[in-house]
């Protein structure tokens, strides 16, 4: 690796398009013949915080989901962007250690009492042994409590939605079967990034039917960090060099070096590797090269060099906005140490 010229503390990518945005594709993971094709829109929120001295800049964008979000017992339609006024009507469920306190009374209990349901046991068996986020409450009404988490697999990110019937009556899911009183229906969906963002908020609506035949709906939103979609990208030094020359989207930034018992470059790269699932391709002297990929197989390369007490980082990718988003998460990862 040749020497690169000294860089000031903060660089910005030369060519900028529109504000950082993102898109998601939800791929059906549940076998069911009762799937309807609803319209779907997600609300995409990206926080561009490359300079901690500047105020935060927010960019929002909407896009279509390719399929409906379908659970084993019904369909979860992401139909419209959830506004602030919409979310105020949702009563969040209480959570303690992945347990949800239902809004309605439990069976055999006094009407005023709340029922606590631990949702970890409802994770699908094939996902229970994998790393997953905390099960977080989304929203609730008199009939339903919605919670969700995301599970990291080697080649995908799975969104798991828990739909708990907190009422005393069975609820007919649309278009699949019913959810009996105080039972939990679980759905899982594969999420794919098509345009990167620092954070993305997926917004949807669960539609269902009460015993009297009245149709109801409950809107929810769920936020996913870009780091959940990052995976190591194992390449050789030669492959790295070839790709580096062909990638056109880039950004540069000086990051804080970690000074502990290890050599600073090695310590910093190991920290980023652990927190962001990066692959360290090679380290030579005061320089190192790192590679990662965004699901599905969207690469980003990183060249690192120790310079005047800083880690000078240069990122390149064929994907617009990915270098900017990744450098933000690199900063946050090192600041959290």
Coordinates of C-alpha atoms in Angstrom, one line a residue:
X1 CA 0.0 0.0 0.0
X2 CA 1.4 3.4 -1.0
X3 CA 1.5 6.5 1.1
X4 CA -1.5 8.7 1.0
X5 CA -1.3 12.5 1.5
X6 CA -2.1 14.0 5.0
X7 CA -5.8 14.8 5.5
X8 CA -7.5 17.5 7.5
X9 CA -9.7 16.3 10.4
X10 CA -12.9 16.3 8.4
X11 CA -13.5 15.5 4.8
X12 CA -16.8 15.3 2.9
X13 CA -17.6 13.4 -0.2
X14 CA -17.4 15.7 -3.3
X15 CA -20.5 14.7 -5.1
X16 CA -23.7 14.8 -3.0
X17 CA -27.1 13.7 -4.2
X18 CA -30.2 14.1 -2.3
X19 CA -30.3 13.7 1.5
X20 CA -29.4 10.3 3.0
X21 CA -32.3 8.0 2.6
X22 CA -33.1 4.3 2.7
X23 CA -35.4 1.6 1.4
X24 CA -36.4 -1.8 2.7
X25 CA -37.7 -4.9 1.1
X26 CA -39.7 -7.3 3.3
X27 CA -39.4 -10.9 2.0
X28 CA -42.1 -13.3 3.2
X29 CA -40.7 -16.0 5.5
X30 CA -43.9 -17.7 6.6
X31 CA -45.5 -20.5 4.5
X32 CA -49.1 -19.5 3.9
X33 CA -51.6 -19.6 1.1
X34 CA -53.6 -16.8 2.6
X35 CA -51.6 -13.8 1.5
X36 CA -53.1 -10.6 0.1
X37 CA -51.2 -8.0 -1.9
X38 CA -51.7 -4.7 0.1
X39 CA -50.0 -1.5 -0.6
X40 CA -47.1 -0.7 1.7
X41 CA -45.1 2.3 2.6
X42 CA -42.3 2.7 5.1
X43 CA -41.0 5.8 6.8
X44 CA -37.3 6.1 6.4
X45 CA -35.3 8.2 8.8
X46 CA -31.6 9.0 8.5
X47 CA -29.5 11.0 10.8
X48 CA -26.5 12.6 9.1
X49 CA -24.1 13.4 12.1
X50 CA -20.7 13.2 10.5
X51 CA -19.6 16.4 12.4
X52 CA -20.4 16.4 16.1
X53 CA -20.0 20.2 16.1
X54 CA -22.9 20.7 13.7
X55 CA -26.6 20.4 14.4
X56 CA -28.2 17.2 13.4
X57 CA -29.7 17.0 9.8
X58 CA -32.6 14.7 9.3
X59 CA -33.6 13.3 5.9
X60 CA -36.9 11.5 5.3
X61 CA -38.0 9.4 2.4
X62 CA -40.9 7.0 1.7
X63 CA -40.7 3.9 -0.5
X64 CA -42.7 0.8 -1.3
X65 CA -42.3 -2.6 0.4
X66 CA -42.4 -5.4 -2.1
X67 CA -44.7 -7.7 -0.1
X68 CA -47.1 -7.6 2.8
X69 CA -45.9 -8.5 6.2
X70 CA -47.7 -11.7 6.9
X71 CA -47.8 -13.6 10.2
X72 CA -48.8 -17.2 10.9
X73 CA -52.2 -16.0 12.0
X74 CA -52.8 -12.9 9.8
X75 CA -51.4 -10.1 7.8
X76 CA -49.5 -7.0 9.0
X77 CA -49.9 -4.4 6.3
X78 CA -47.5 -1.5 6.1
X79 CA -49.9 0.9 4.5
X80 CA -49.0 4.5 5.3
X81 CA -46.4 6.7 6.8
X82 CA -46.9 7.1 10.6
X83 CA -47.0 10.7 11.6
X84 CA -46.4 12.1 15.1
X85 CA -50.1 12.6 15.6
X86 CA -50.7 9.0 14.8
X87 CA -48.2 7.7 17.3
X88 CA -49.8 9.7 20.2
X89 CA -52.8 7.5 20.1
X90 CA -50.8 4.4 20.8
X91 CA -50.4 3.3 24.4
X92 CA -47.0 1.6 24.6
X93 CA -47.0 -1.7 26.5
X94 CA -44.7 -1.9 29.6
X95 CA -41.6 -4.0 29.3
X96 CA -39.4 -5.8 31.8
X97 CA -36.7 -8.2 30.6
X98 CA -38.5 -9.0 27.4
X99 CA -41.8 -9.4 29.2
X100 CA -44.9 -7.4 28.1
X101 CA -47.6 -6.2 30.5
X102 CA -50.8 -6.5 28.6
X103 CA -53.2 -3.6 28.5
X104 CA -56.2 -5.8 29.2
X105 CA -57.1 -8.1 32.1
X106 CA -55.8 -11.7 32.1
X107 CA -58.0 -14.7 32.3
X108 CA -59.2 -15.6 35.8
X109 CA -58.0 -12.2 37.1
X110 CA -59.9 -9.2 38.3
X111 CA -60.7 -6.7 35.5
X112 CA -58.3 -4.1 36.8
X113 CA -55.3 -6.4 36.9
X114 CA -52.6 -6.5 34.2
X115 CA -51.2 -9.7 32.6
X116 CA -47.4 -10.1 32.1
X117 CA -46.3 -12.3 29.2
X118 CA -42.7 -13.1 28.6
X119 CA -42.1 -13.2 24.8
X120 CA -38.7 -14.8 24.6
X121 CA -40.4 -18.2 24.7
X122 CA -42.4 -17.3 21.6
X123 CA -39.3 -16.8 19.4
X124 CA -39.3 -19.3 16.6
X125 CA -37.1 -22.3 17.4
X126 CA -34.8 -21.7 14.5
X127 CA -34.1 -18.1 15.7
X128 CA -34.0 -18.6 19.5
X129 CA -30.2 -19.4 19.6
X130 CA -29.2 -16.4 17.5
X131 CA -28.2 -12.9 18.5
X132 CA -31.2 -10.6 18.7
X133 CA -32.2 -7.2 19.9
X134 CA -34.3 -6.7 23.0
X135 CA -38.0 -7.4 22.4
X136 CA -39.4 -3.9 22.5
X137 CA -43.1 -2.9 22.8
X138 CA -44.5 -1.1 19.8
X139 CA -48.0 0.0 20.7
X140 CA -51.2 -1.3 22.1
X141 CA -55.0 -0.8 22.3
X142 CA -57.8 -2.6 24.2
X143 CA -57.4 -5.7 22.0
X144 CA -53.8 -6.1 20.9
X145 CA -50.3 -5.6 22.2
X146 CA -47.6 -5.4 19.5
X147 CA -43.9 -6.0 20.2
X148 CA -40.9 -6.7 18.0
X149 CA -37.2 -7.5 17.8
X150 CA -34.7 -8.2 15.0
X151 CA -32.6 -11.3 14.7
X152 CA -29.2 -11.3 13.0
X153 CA -28.5 -14.3 10.8
X154 CA -25.3 -14.8 8.7
X155 CA -27.0 -13.8 5.5
X156 CA -30.1 -11.9 6.5
X157 CA -31.8 -9.8 9.1
X158 CA -35.1 -11.1 10.4
X159 CA -37.8 -8.8 11.9
X160 CA -40.0 -10.8 14.4
X161 CA -43.4 -9.3 15.3
X162 CA -45.3 -10.5 18.3
X163 CA -49.1 -9.9 18.2
X164 CA -50.7 -10.6 21.6
X165 CA -54.5 -10.7 21.9
X166 CA -55.0 -9.1 25.3
X167 CA -58.8 -9.2 25.1
X168 CA -61.3 -11.8 26.4
X169 CA -62.5 -12.7 22.9
X170 CA -60.9 -14.3 19.9
X171 CA -59.8 -12.0 17.2
X172 CA -60.1 -12.8 13.5
X173 CA -56.9 -11.9 11.7
X174 CA -57.2 -10.7 8.1
X175 CA -56.9 -12.8 5.9
X176 CA -55.7 -15.8 8.0
X177 CA -57.2 -17.6 11.0
X178 CA -58.0 -16.4 14.5
X179 CA -56.0 -15.4 17.5
X180 CA -57.6 -16.7 20.7
X181 CA -57.9 -14.8 23.9
X182 CA -54.5 -14.1 25.6
X183 CA -52.6 -15.9 23.0
X184 CA -49.6 -14.7 20.9
X185 CA -49.2 -14.9 17.1
X186 CA -45.7 -14.5 15.7
X187 CA -44.5 -13.5 12.3
X188 CA -41.0 -13.2 10.8
X189 CA -39.8 -11.2 7.8
X190 CA -36.5 -10.8 6.0
X191 CA -35.5 -7.2 5.6
X192 CA -33.1 -6.0 2.8
X193 CA -31.6 -2.6 2.4
X194 CA -31.7 -1.1 -1.1
X195 CA -30.5 2.4 -0.1
X196 CA -28.5 2.9 3.1
X197 CA -29.4 5.2 5.9
X198 CA -27.9 5.6 9.4
X199 CA -31.3 4.5 10.9
X200 CA -34.5 3.3 9.3
X201 CA -38.0 3.3 10.8
X202 CA -40.3 0.8 9.3
X203 CA -44.0 1.7 9.7
X204 CA -46.9 -0.6 9.3
X205 CA -50.5 -1.4 10.2
X206 CA -52.0 -4.6 11.6
X207 CA -55.6 -5.1 10.4
X208 CA -57.9 -7.5 12.2
X209 CA -61.6 -8.2 12.9
X210 CA -63.5 -8.2 16.2
X211 CA -66.0 -11.0 17.0
X212 CA -68.9 -8.6 16.1
X213 CA -67.4 -8.3 12.6
X214 CA -66.0 -4.8 13.1
X215 CA -62.8 -4.2 11.3
X216 CA -60.0 -2.6 13.3
X217 CA -56.4 -1.5 12.7
X218 CA -53.4 -0.7 14.8
X219 CA -50.4 1.2 13.5
X220 CA -46.8 0.6 14.6
X221 CA -43.3 1.7 13.8
X222 CA -39.9 0.0 14.4
X223 CA -36.5 1.5 14.1
X224 CA -33.5 -0.5 12.9
X225 CA -29.8 0.7 12.8
X226 CA -27.8 0.2 9.7
X227 CA -25.2 -1.7 11.7
X228 CA -27.7 -4.6 12.0
X229 CA -27.3 -5.1 8.2
X230 CA -23.5 -5.0 8.2
X231 CA -21.6 -8.3 7.7
X232 CA -17.8 -9.1 7.3
X233 CA -16.6 -9.2 3.7
X234 CA -13.8 -11.6 3.3
X235 CA -11.5 -10.7 0.4
X236 CA -7.8 -11.0 -0.5
X237 CA -5.5 -8.0 -0.6
X238 CA -5.5 -8.3 -4.4
X239 CA -9.3 -8.4 -4.7
X240 CA -9.5 -5.5 -2.3
X241 CA -7.1 -3.4 -4.6
X242 CA -9.1 -4.2 -7.7
X243 CA -12.4 -3.2 -6.2
X244 CA -11.0 -0.1 -4.6
X245 CA -10.0 1.4 -7.9
X246 CA -13.5 0.6 -9.4
X247 CA -15.7 2.2 -6.6
X248 CA -16.8 5.8 -7.1
X249 CA -18.6 6.8 -3.9
X250 CA -16.3 7.8 -1.0
X251 CA -15.8 9.8 2.1
X252 CA -12.8 10.6 4.4
X253 CA -12.7 11.2 8.1
X254 CA -10.3 11.3 11.0
X255 CA -11.3 9.0 13.9
X256 CA -10.0 8.7 17.5
X257 CA -7.3 6.1 18.1
X258 CA -7.6 3.7 21.0
X259 CA -4.6 3.7 23.2
X260 CA -4.4 0.7 25.5
X261 CA -2.0 -2.2 26.0
X262 CA -2.2 -3.0 22.3
X263 CA -0.7 -1.1 19.4
X264 CA -3.2 1.8 18.7
X265 CA -3.9 0.8 15.1
X266 CA -4.5 -2.8 16.0
X267 CA -6.6 -1.9 19.0
X268 CA -8.8 0.5 17.0
X269 CA -9.4 -1.9 14.1
X270 CA -10.2 -4.8 16.5
X271 CA -12.7 -2.6 18.3
X272 CA -14.4 -1.7 15.0
X273 CA -14.3 -5.3 13.9
X274 CA -16.1 -6.4 17.0
X275 CA -18.7 -3.7 17.2
X276 CA -19.5 -3.4 13.5
X277 CA -18.7 -6.9 12.2
X278 CA -16.0 -5.7 9.9
X279 CA -13.2 -7.9 8.3
X280 CA -9.6 -6.8 8.7
X281 CA -8.0 -7.8 5.4
X282 CA -4.4 -6.8 6.2
X283 CA -2.3 -4.6 8.5
X284 CA 1.1 -3.4 7.4
X285 CA 3.0 -1.0 9.6
X286 CA 0.8 2.1 10.3
X287 CA -1.8 1.2 7.6
X288 CA -4.6 -1.3 7.5
X289 CA -7.4 -2.3 5.0
X290 CA -10.8 -3.4 6.1
X291 CA -13.9 -4.7 4.2
X292 CA -17.5 -5.2 5.0
X293 CA -20.8 -5.7 3.1
X294 CA -24.3 -4.6 3.5
X295 CA -27.0 -7.2 3.0
X296 CA -27.3 -8.3 0.3
X297 CA -23.6 -8.3 -0.9
X298 CA -23.2 -4.5 -1.2
X299 CA -19.5 -3.9 -0.4
X300 CA -17.7 -1.1 1.4
X301 CA -13.9 -0.9 1.7
X302 CA -12.0 1.1 4.3
X303 CA -8.3 2.2 4.2
X304 CA -6.9 3.3 7.6
X305 CA -3.7 5.0 8.4
X306 CA -2.3 6.4 11.6
X307 CA -1.6 10.1 11.1
X308 CA -0.6 12.7 13.8
X309 CA -2.4 10.8 16.6
X310 CA -5.5 10.2 14.5
X311 CA -6.8 7.3 12.5
X312 CA -7.2 8.7 9.0
X313 CA -10.0 6.7 7.3
X314 CA -11.0 6.6 3.7
X315 CA -14.1 4.6 2.7
X316 CA -15.1 3.6 -0.8
X317 CA -18.2 1.8 -2.1
X318 CA -20.3 1.4 -5.3
X319 CA -23.4 2.2 -3.2
X320 CA -24.3 5.9 -2.7
X321 CA -24.4 7.1 0.9
X322 CA -23.0 3.9 2.4
X323 CA -19.6 5.4 3.2
X324 CA -21.2 8.4 4.9
X325 CA -23.5 6.1 7.0
X326 CA -20.7 3.7 7.9
X327 CA -18.3 6.4 9.0
X328 CA -21.0 7.8 11.3
X329 CA -21.3 4.4 13.0
X330 CA -17.5 4.0 13.2
X331 CA -17.5 7.3 15.2
X332 CA -20.3 6.2 17.5
X333 CA -18.6 2.8 18.1
X334 CA -15.3 4.4 19.2
X335 CA -17.0 7.1 21.3
X336 CA -18.9 4.4 23.2
X337 CA -15.6 2.7 24.4

